[in-house]
Amino acid sequence: MPISWNEIRQNAIRFSREWTEESREHAEAKSFWDDFFSVFGIRRRTVASFEAPVKTIRGTYGHIDLFWPGVLLVEHKSLGQSLDEAESQAFRYIQDLVSSGRESEVPRYVLLSDFARLLLFDLEYEDESEFGQRTWQTCVPLAEFHRHVHDFAFIPGYKQHRVVNQDPINIEAVGILGHLHDTLAEGGYTGPDLERFLVRVLFCLFAEDTGLFERDSFRLYLENHTKPDGSDLGPHLENLFELLNTPPARRQKNLGEELAAFPFVNGELFAGRLAFAQMNRDMRNALMACTRFDWSSISPAIFGSLFQAVMEPAERRQSGGHYTSEQDILKLIQPLFLDELRDELRRLRGNKPKLRQFHEKLGRLRFFDPACGCGNFLVVTYRELRLLEIEVLQALYGAQMEMDIHGLSLVDVDAFYGIEISEWPARIAEVALWLMDHQMNLHLSEAFGQYFVRLPLRKSACIVHGNALRMDWRNVLAPEHCDFLMGNPPFVGAKFQNDEQRRDMALVANGMKGAGLLDYVTAWYLKAADYMRGSGVRAAFVSTNSISQGEQVGVLWSELFQRGLTIHFAHRTFAWQSEARGKAHVHVVIIGFGFGETPIKRIYDHGGDKATVTQPANISPYLVEGPNTVIFSLPAPLCEVPEMGIGNKPIDGGNYLFTEEEKQEFLRLEPAAEPYFYRWVGADEFINGHVRWCLWLEECPQESLRRMPHVKKRVDAVGALRAASKSVPTQKIATTPTRFHVTNRPGEPFLVVPGVSSETRPYIPMGFLTPDVLVSNLVNIVPGATLYHFGVLTSAMHMAWMRQVGGRLKSDYRYSIKMVYNNFPWPYKPDSKKVARVEEAAQGILDTRDNYPNSTFADLYDPLFMPYPLHKAHVRLDRAVDRCYRSQSFNGDASRMTFLFNLYNQYTMGLLPEQKPGGRRRK
């Protein structure tokens, strides 16, 4: 039995740490590969041998560095050497195996390494998609080995499953169509006419490759009827587009055979004349290159994203734009309605009257995406609904292969509604749905042995061009006719909204208190709540995870709960890929909601390799099991603990702050200033160990100042800076330039908590400083903190609370005093033994850190390179703190948060006596 993936990942982290510094090809290569196999629980010598001889074509013998016959061939080089030579040598050995009659020993996998990288080839890779490839490769940096262990699943004997993020064919399609776009744009053909032209062309390309048109009819028409120099390309395309919009009865009688063969498309796609630019040879060549590509391999589900990638500048397109993953779209639509429909179909199989009713139900469902973009969600939903309908039809008529199927399908594109702020994506969404309809008709044709095509297009989706936040959604689709509301509204943080978006928010929020804190996406939740009231509509949106963290929760969800909404399901934070957002990864949540309860609620947690699903009694706005509690900022701690404050805030324009070099240079000019220099520590200095100094003059006598002209010059500069500020409070302190805007100098050791810390760290680094150090307002401090306080605050329990209740600065953790610290529910009356265990474990962390005097907190808390003794010390502390809360252990952050919210409610509702946690001072 192979060892678990968790064990393999842990082994891989240790392996990476151990081999980070090695560089010699021969000295340690054998140990490297022995350790590599042990990562997967395999003893290397039981499967593979070093220096395996192979007879070359020339009759001499070569030696394979490491060989597992029939499975794996390894070649190893010294650090920094090119792996190209190793690759050539490895594949020569494979040829030698074949030539010497050892075909059965030819490996499927080739692995190359130079200690720093692992380059893996799979020579028999079969992509599960319809355009599979035969060779696959990946290059894994040693430091990231633990993230890619699944690529080596063949070693422990697991079945291999690889996800190809983007098919090479899709990238090629973007390049081909993008070249056409660029060529036309360079010729002066731009704007809406270019966009409409490309949509029409792309429809024709799909149509001739998927059977809507005769095969290659579009290509042959252009080849046979337009000049190579492109001079008459525009008029011919104009004629063709007009023909596609003309019913056969109204067409000219003397059309040529090729033109007459084109069907009537209808659907307004080809309605309206385009202003064609003067075409040339390059434009024609670019268009002909498009016709030679097989567009049948492109799924209409990514049609919109493909078109968006084409419209991007060429330099961004070169990387092969990512499209919104269908798997991520399914994360929303499956729990919203698809899983329920599939379960219903399973229950009804064999009951034909009920199946017919179910089929009619599918035909009545209506879907609405009020931020539809190019229609990705609508298109994938339509595909899944049609596939479900085909299952129903097969269950009803499975044996009747010769029946007329043209009237069987009840699901059509007119069941889909959307709002899109830009016109051309709205049109693309319509076309993408038509193309998906045709693809599903082909599936239906295959299922029943008849060819089924819906031309002319008599129905279309209703995609309205407009600003969804300034429209009454009822005018698009009345809520009593809508079943499901869904989508992926824009990701724009509160601080990054433009003026137009702020006006949108103000209109939707309508005076709601705290609305200025809300991300743009929340406006869709508020509009949805208004739209859904009094109906049975169920909704789900993809949103930035910030709406379930920090201050936004209290503002948004208290309003939504007051209106009567309930969370039905939730995907906790995961990485969403969407080039349309201009980012490779955005951390998002998916929240399903509606009025009234649902029988089963689900939380999907993506903390591991595979999402885990729980069925809570209730889902809180923080997306964990618990009551609908929302956290608001508190001016003082909920429990009886020392108060936390911010550090010093100079507002000095940098005049009082110095690097070590700047300080020494200044003292050379002004040696009398030395007593007034203090170590200055902000978040960066505290975590990364950078040395800075502050010139602190609050206690400097005036006569001393007058004797230090260089100091006086800086004081005058601070006064002038403050006086020139637009802030009235800043102007008021211009008259006291030697005093800080905020001064906080404890007279005793104090605990430091950085205001911002990387999201990749398992713990926010915290520690004690002495009164002779000045700290900036970029850190928070707790004067009078004990070892017990330090232990609880640096524990997994408090980190879980911080991650959920605190906000984010970009993706980094932002530690808020009023939200995180003041609301934190400390353990209720832990006994002295439990407190002592926390203090002992907390001191153990401080002592362990002292063993690494040359390491910064950034080094010590690096998620990959955290010293194992420090990791063990934190695990010990976590257990000690957990026992202060309850005897039963916690199963991850979600269970911690469920417990903490329940405890928070007991504190705030007065169900517990006042808590007085004690503790001793640090050593």
PDB file of C-alpha atoms in Angstrom, residues 287-469:
ATOM      1  CA  LEU A 287      -8.149  35.646 -42.755  1.00  0.00           C
ATOM      2  CA  MET A 288      -7.215  32.660 -44.938  1.00  0.00           C
ATOM      3  CA  ALA A 289      -4.924  31.392 -42.168  1.00  0.00           C
ATOM      4  CA  CYS A 290      -7.964  31.412 -39.888  1.00  0.00           C
ATOM      5  CA  THR A 291      -9.970  29.308 -42.357  1.00  0.00           C
ATOM      6  CA  ARG A 292      -7.267  26.627 -42.441  1.00  0.00           C
ATOM      7  CA  PHE A 293      -7.475  26.071 -38.676  1.00  0.00           C
ATOM      8  CA  ASP A 294      -9.887  23.378 -37.399  1.00  0.00           C
ATOM      9  CA  TRP A 295     -12.282  25.348 -35.204  1.00  0.00           C
ATOM     10  CA  SER A 296     -14.328  22.294 -34.322  1.00  0.00           C
ATOM     11  CA  SER A 297     -11.741  21.567 -31.617  1.00  0.00           C
ATOM     12  CA  ILE A 298     -12.592  24.779 -29.759  1.00  0.00           C
ATOM     13  CA  SER A 299     -15.366  24.412 -27.206  1.00  0.00           C
ATOM     14  CA  PRO A 300     -17.988  27.174 -27.354  1.00  0.00           C
ATOM     15  CA  ALA A 301     -17.701  27.188 -23.561  1.00  0.00           C
ATOM     16  CA  ILE A 302     -14.469  29.167 -23.926  1.00  0.00           C
ATOM     17  CA  PHE A 303     -15.588  31.133 -26.984  1.00  0.00           C
ATOM     18  CA  GLY A 304     -15.986  34.339 -24.984  1.00  0.00           C
ATOM     19  CA  SER A 305     -12.642  34.027 -23.235  1.00  0.00           C
ATOM     20  CA  LEU A 306     -10.986  33.225 -26.549  1.00  0.00           C
ATOM     21  CA  PHE A 307     -12.391  36.415 -28.011  1.00  0.00           C
ATOM     22  CA  GLN A 308     -11.322  38.441 -24.968  1.00  0.00           C
ATOM     23  CA  ALA A 309      -7.792  37.128 -25.362  1.00  0.00           C
ATOM     24  CA  VAL A 310      -7.826  38.133 -29.030  1.00  0.00           C
ATOM     25  CA  MET A 311      -8.785  41.689 -28.100  1.00  0.00           C
ATOM     26  CA  GLU A 312      -5.835  41.976 -25.703  1.00  0.00           C
ATOM     27  CA  PRO A 313      -2.638  43.681 -26.868  1.00  0.00           C
ATOM     28  CA  ALA A 314      -0.299  41.323 -28.696  1.00  0.00           C
ATOM     29  CA  GLU A 315       2.350  41.314 -25.957  1.00  0.00           C
ATOM     30  CA  ARG A 316      -0.139  40.044 -23.377  1.00  0.00           C
ATOM     31  CA  ARG A 317      -1.453  37.468 -25.801  1.00  0.00           C
ATOM     32  CA  GLN A 318       1.976  35.904 -26.286  1.00  0.00           C
ATOM     33  CA  SER A 319       1.824  34.060 -22.981  1.00  0.00           C
ATOM     34  CA  GLY A 320      -1.330  32.234 -24.053  1.00  0.00           C
ATOM     35  CA  GLY A 321      -4.184  33.855 -22.206  1.00  0.00           C
ATOM     36  CA  HIS A 322      -5.911  31.750 -19.570  1.00  0.00           C
ATOM     37  CA  TYR A 323      -9.654  31.447 -19.788  1.00  0.00           C
ATOM     38  CA  THR A 324     -12.072  31.036 -16.907  1.00  0.00           C
ATOM     39  CA  SER A 325     -11.823  27.401 -15.930  1.00  0.00           C
ATOM     40  CA  GLU A 326     -14.911  25.309 -16.605  1.00  0.00           C
ATOM     41  CA  GLN A 327     -14.151  23.433 -13.384  1.00  0.00           C
ATOM     42  CA  ASP A 328     -14.477  26.697 -11.480  1.00  0.00           C
ATOM     43  CA  ILE A 329     -17.780  27.498 -13.192  1.00  0.00           C
ATOM     44  CA  LEU A 330     -19.033  24.037 -12.239  1.00  0.00           C
ATOM     45  CA  LYS A 331     -18.155  24.797  -8.612  1.00  0.00           C
ATOM     46  CA  LEU A 332     -20.984  27.333  -8.731  1.00  0.00           C
ATOM     47  CA  ILE A 333     -23.631  25.712 -10.900  1.00  0.00           C
ATOM     48  CA  GLN A 334     -23.404  22.209  -9.429  1.00  0.00           C
ATOM     49  CA  PRO A 335     -24.522  23.067  -5.878  1.00  0.00           C
ATOM     50  CA  LEU A 336     -26.825  25.833  -7.120  1.00  0.00           C
ATOM     51  CA  PHE A 337     -28.994  23.520  -9.248  1.00  0.00           C
ATOM     52  CA  LEU A 338     -27.151  20.866 -11.259  1.00  0.00           C
ATOM     53  CA  ASP A 339     -26.507  18.356  -8.470  1.00  0.00           C
ATOM     54  CA  GLU A 340     -30.135  18.601  -7.415  1.00  0.00           C
ATOM     55  CA  LEU A 341     -31.386  18.019 -10.969  1.00  0.00           C
ATOM     56  CA  ARG A 342     -29.088  15.032 -11.425  1.00  0.00           C
ATOM     57  CA  ASP A 343     -30.305  13.519  -8.139  1.00  0.00           C
ATOM     58  CA  GLU A 344     -33.884  14.016  -9.247  1.00  0.00           C
ATOM     59  CA  LEU A 345     -33.191  12.277 -12.557  1.00  0.00           C
ATOM     60  CA  ARG A 346     -31.621   9.324 -10.742  1.00  0.00           C
ATOM     61  CA  ARG A 347     -34.702   8.950  -8.564  1.00  0.00           C
ATOM     62  CA  LEU A 348     -37.094   9.105 -11.530  1.00  0.00           C
ATOM     63  CA  ARG A 349     -35.416   6.579 -13.839  1.00  0.00           C
ATOM     64  CA  GLY A 350     -37.908   3.910 -14.818  1.00  0.00           C
ATOM     65  CA  ASN A 351     -40.917   6.140 -14.167  1.00  0.00           C
ATOM     66  CA  LYS A 352     -41.752   7.518 -17.611  1.00  0.00           C
ATOM     67  CA  PRO A 353     -44.675   9.777 -16.579  1.00  0.00           C
ATOM     68  CA  LYS A 354     -42.455  11.410 -13.961  1.00  0.00           C
ATOM     69  CA  LEU A 355     -39.586  11.619 -16.427  1.00  0.00           C
ATOM     70  CA  ARG A 356     -41.820  13.501 -18.889  1.00  0.00           C
ATOM     71  CA  GLN A 357     -42.767  15.941 -16.145  1.00  0.00           C
ATOM     72  CA  PHE A 358     -39.102  16.341 -15.268  1.00  0.00           C
ATOM     73  CA  HIS A 359     -38.298  16.988 -18.943  1.00  0.00           C
ATOM     74  CA  GLU A 360     -40.963  19.684 -19.093  1.00  0.00           C
ATOM     75  CA  LYS A 361     -39.500  21.186 -15.939  1.00  0.00           C
ATOM     76  CA  LEU A 362     -36.085  21.436 -17.593  1.00  0.00           C
ATOM     77  CA  GLY A 363     -37.687  23.295 -20.477  1.00  0.00           C
ATOM     78  CA  ARG A 364     -39.279  25.830 -18.098  1.00  0.00           C
ATOM     79  CA  LEU A 365     -36.130  26.734 -16.129  1.00  0.00           C
ATOM     80  CA  ARG A 366     -34.803  30.266 -16.590  1.00  0.00           C
ATOM     81  CA  PHE A 367     -31.267  31.458 -15.816  1.00  0.00           C
ATOM     82  CA  PHE A 368     -30.056  35.029 -15.304  1.00  0.00           C
ATOM     83  CA  ASP A 369     -26.471  36.327 -15.113  1.00  0.00           C
ATOM     84  CA  PRO A 370     -26.512  40.087 -14.332  1.00  0.00           C
ATOM     85  CA  ALA A 371     -22.766  40.446 -14.995  1.00  0.00           C
ATOM     86  CA  CYS A 372     -22.440  37.972 -17.825  1.00  0.00           C
ATOM     87  CA  GLY A 373     -19.379  39.252 -19.692  1.00  0.00           C
ATOM     88  CA  CYS A 374     -18.900  36.969 -22.699  1.00  0.00           C
ATOM     89  CA  GLY A 375     -21.385  34.474 -21.320  1.00  0.00           C
ATOM     90  CA  ASN A 376     -19.089  31.806 -19.857  1.00  0.00           C
ATOM     91  CA  PHE A 377     -21.478  30.869 -17.035  1.00  0.00           C
ATOM     92  CA  LEU A 378     -24.517  30.849 -19.303  1.00  0.00           C
ATOM     93  CA  VAL A 379     -22.799  28.741 -21.966  1.00  0.00           C
ATOM     94  CA  VAL A 380     -21.532  26.089 -19.541  1.00  0.00           C
ATOM     95  CA  THR A 381     -24.926  26.017 -17.839  1.00  0.00           C
ATOM     96  CA  TYR A 382     -26.650  25.529 -21.184  1.00  0.00           C
ATOM     97  CA  ARG A 383     -24.301  22.691 -22.089  1.00  0.00           C
ATOM     98  CA  GLU A 384     -24.876  20.887 -18.798  1.00  0.00           C
ATOM     99  CA  LEU A 385     -28.635  21.341 -19.061  1.00  0.00           C
ATOM    100  CA  ARG A 386     -28.718  19.977 -22.619  1.00  0.00           C
ATOM    101  CA  LEU A 387     -26.557  16.990 -21.651  1.00  0.00           C
ATOM    102  CA  LEU A 388     -28.970  16.293 -18.795  1.00  0.00           C
ATOM    103  CA  GLU A 389     -31.881  16.589 -21.212  1.00  0.00           C
ATOM    104  CA  ILE A 390     -30.257  14.054 -23.571  1.00  0.00           C
ATOM    105  CA  GLU A 391     -30.051  11.610 -20.636  1.00  0.00           C
ATOM    106  CA  VAL A 392     -33.759  12.143 -20.015  1.00  0.00           C
ATOM    107  CA  LEU A 393     -34.593  11.581 -23.685  1.00  0.00           C
ATOM    108  CA  GLN A 394     -32.521   8.402 -23.766  1.00  0.00           C
ATOM    109  CA  ALA A 395     -34.318   7.170 -20.668  1.00  0.00           C
ATOM    110  CA  LEU A 396     -37.662   7.898 -22.328  1.00  0.00           C
ATOM    111  CA  TYR A 397     -36.960   6.800 -25.914  1.00  0.00           C
ATOM    112  CA  GLY A 398     -33.719   4.831 -25.699  1.00  0.00           C
ATOM    113  CA  ALA A 399     -34.694   2.012 -28.060  1.00  0.00           C
ATOM    114  CA  GLN A 400     -36.468   4.164 -30.643  1.00  0.00           C
ATOM    115  CA  MET A 401     -33.445   5.138 -32.719  1.00  0.00           C
ATOM    116  CA  GLU A 402     -35.411   6.020 -35.855  1.00  0.00           C
ATOM    117  CA  MET A 403     -37.895   8.444 -34.298  1.00  0.00           C
ATOM    118  CA  ASP A 404     -38.086  12.091 -35.405  1.00  0.00           C
ATOM    119  CA  ILE A 405     -36.024  14.031 -32.894  1.00  0.00           C
ATOM    120  CA  HIS A 406     -36.601  17.558 -34.237  1.00  0.00           C
ATOM    121  CA  GLY A 407     -39.305  18.375 -31.719  1.00  0.00           C
ATOM    122  CA  LEU A 408     -37.838  16.501 -28.762  1.00  0.00           C
ATOM    123  CA  SER A 409     -35.566  19.134 -27.240  1.00  0.00           C
ATOM    124  CA  LEU A 410     -37.402  21.537 -24.919  1.00  0.00           C
ATOM    125  CA  VAL A 411     -34.294  23.352 -23.648  1.00  0.00           C
ATOM    126  CA  ASP A 412     -33.300  26.284 -25.847  1.00  0.00           C
ATOM    127  CA  VAL A 413     -31.125  29.377 -25.661  1.00  0.00           C
ATOM    128  CA  ASP A 414     -34.071  31.682 -24.975  1.00  0.00           C
ATOM    129  CA  ALA A 415     -34.048  30.389 -21.380  1.00  0.00           C
ATOM    130  CA  PHE A 416     -30.916  32.441 -20.723  1.00  0.00           C
ATOM    131  CA  TYR A 417     -30.750  36.087 -19.730  1.00  0.00           C
ATOM    132  CA  GLY A 418     -27.884  38.425 -18.992  1.00  0.00           C
ATOM    133  CA  ILE A 419     -26.736  41.994 -18.507  1.00  0.00           C
ATOM    134  CA  GLU A 420     -23.360  43.178 -19.785  1.00  0.00           C
ATOM    135  CA  ILE A 421     -21.953  46.696 -19.589  1.00  0.00           C
ATOM    136  CA  SER A 422     -19.935  46.424 -22.832  1.00  0.00           C
ATOM    137  CA  GLU A 423     -21.701  45.812 -26.126  1.00  0.00           C
ATOM    138  CA  TRP A 424     -19.356  43.415 -27.904  1.00  0.00           C
ATOM    139  CA  PRO A 425     -19.131  40.868 -25.043  1.00  0.00           C
ATOM    140  CA  ALA A 426     -22.935  40.863 -24.940  1.00  0.00           C
ATOM    141  CA  ARG A 427     -23.055  39.936 -28.625  1.00  0.00           C
ATOM    142  CA  ILE A 428     -20.343  37.310 -28.127  1.00  0.00           C
ATOM    143  CA  ALA A 429     -22.413  35.717 -25.352  1.00  0.00           C
ATOM    144  CA  GLU A 430     -25.350  35.361 -27.765  1.00  0.00           C
ATOM    145  CA  VAL A 431     -23.179  33.788 -30.448  1.00  0.00           C
ATOM    146  CA  ALA A 432     -21.460  31.454 -27.991  1.00  0.00           C
ATOM    147  CA  LEU A 433     -24.844  30.140 -26.858  1.00  0.00           C
ATOM    148  CA  TRP A 434     -25.874  29.502 -30.477  1.00  0.00           C
ATOM    149  CA  LEU A 435     -22.663  27.604 -31.108  1.00  0.00           C
ATOM    150  CA  MET A 436     -23.110  25.556 -27.946  1.00  0.00           C
ATOM    151  CA  ASP A 437     -26.681  24.865 -29.026  1.00  0.00           C
ATOM    152  CA  HIS A 438     -25.379  23.483 -32.313  1.00  0.00           C
ATOM    153  CA  GLN A 439     -22.796  21.339 -30.526  1.00  0.00           C
ATOM    154  CA  MET A 440     -25.494  19.921 -28.247  1.00  0.00           C
ATOM    155  CA  ASN A 441     -27.708  19.272 -31.248  1.00  0.00           C
ATOM    156  CA  LEU A 442     -24.874  17.187 -32.682  1.00  0.00           C
ATOM    157  CA  HIS A 443     -24.764  15.228 -29.405  1.00  0.00           C
ATOM    158  CA  LEU A 444     -28.494  14.670 -29.697  1.00  0.00           C
ATOM    159  CA  SER A 445     -27.993  13.578 -33.305  1.00  0.00           C
ATOM    160  CA  GLU A 446     -25.380  11.021 -32.244  1.00  0.00           C
ATOM    161  CA  ALA A 447     -27.648   9.711 -29.473  1.00  0.00           C
ATOM    162  CA  PHE A 448     -30.606   9.095 -31.812  1.00  0.00           C
ATOM    163  CA  GLY A 449     -28.950   8.494 -35.175  1.00  0.00           C
ATOM    164  CA  GLN A 450     -30.365  11.557 -36.953  1.00  0.00           C
ATOM    165  CA  TYR A 451     -28.784  14.833 -37.969  1.00  0.00           C
ATOM    166  CA  PHE A 452     -30.388  17.725 -36.113  1.00  0.00           C
ATOM    167  CA  VAL A 453     -29.546  21.363 -36.787  1.00  0.00           C
ATOM    168  CA  ARG A 454     -31.484  24.472 -35.746  1.00  0.00           C
ATOM    169  CA  LEU A 455     -31.220  26.853 -38.691  1.00  0.00           C
ATOM    170  CA  PRO A 456     -32.406  29.461 -39.186  1.00  0.00           C
ATOM    171  CA  LEU A 457     -31.879  30.707 -35.637  1.00  0.00           C
ATOM    172  CA  ARG A 458     -35.376  31.401 -34.379  1.00  0.00           C
ATOM    173  CA  LYS A 459     -34.579  31.896 -30.701  1.00  0.00           C
ATOM    174  CA  SER A 460     -31.782  33.734 -28.949  1.00  0.00           C
ATOM    175  CA  ALA A 461     -30.625  34.514 -25.458  1.00  0.00           C
ATOM    176  CA  CYS A 462     -31.696  37.864 -24.037  1.00  0.00           C
ATOM    177  CA  ILE A 463     -28.421  39.660 -23.311  1.00  0.00           C
ATOM    178  CA  VAL A 464     -29.041  43.298 -22.476  1.00  0.00           C
ATOM    179  CA  HIS A 465     -26.299  45.871 -22.985  1.00  0.00           C
ATOM    180  CA  GLY A 466     -26.243  48.201 -19.993  1.00  0.00           C
ATOM    181  CA  ASN A 467     -25.031  48.951 -16.466  1.00  0.00           C
ATOM    182  CA  ALA A 468     -26.549  46.270 -14.236  1.00  0.00           C
ATOM    183  CA  LEU A 469     -26.287  48.492 -11.167  1.00  0.00           C
TER     184      LEU A 469
END
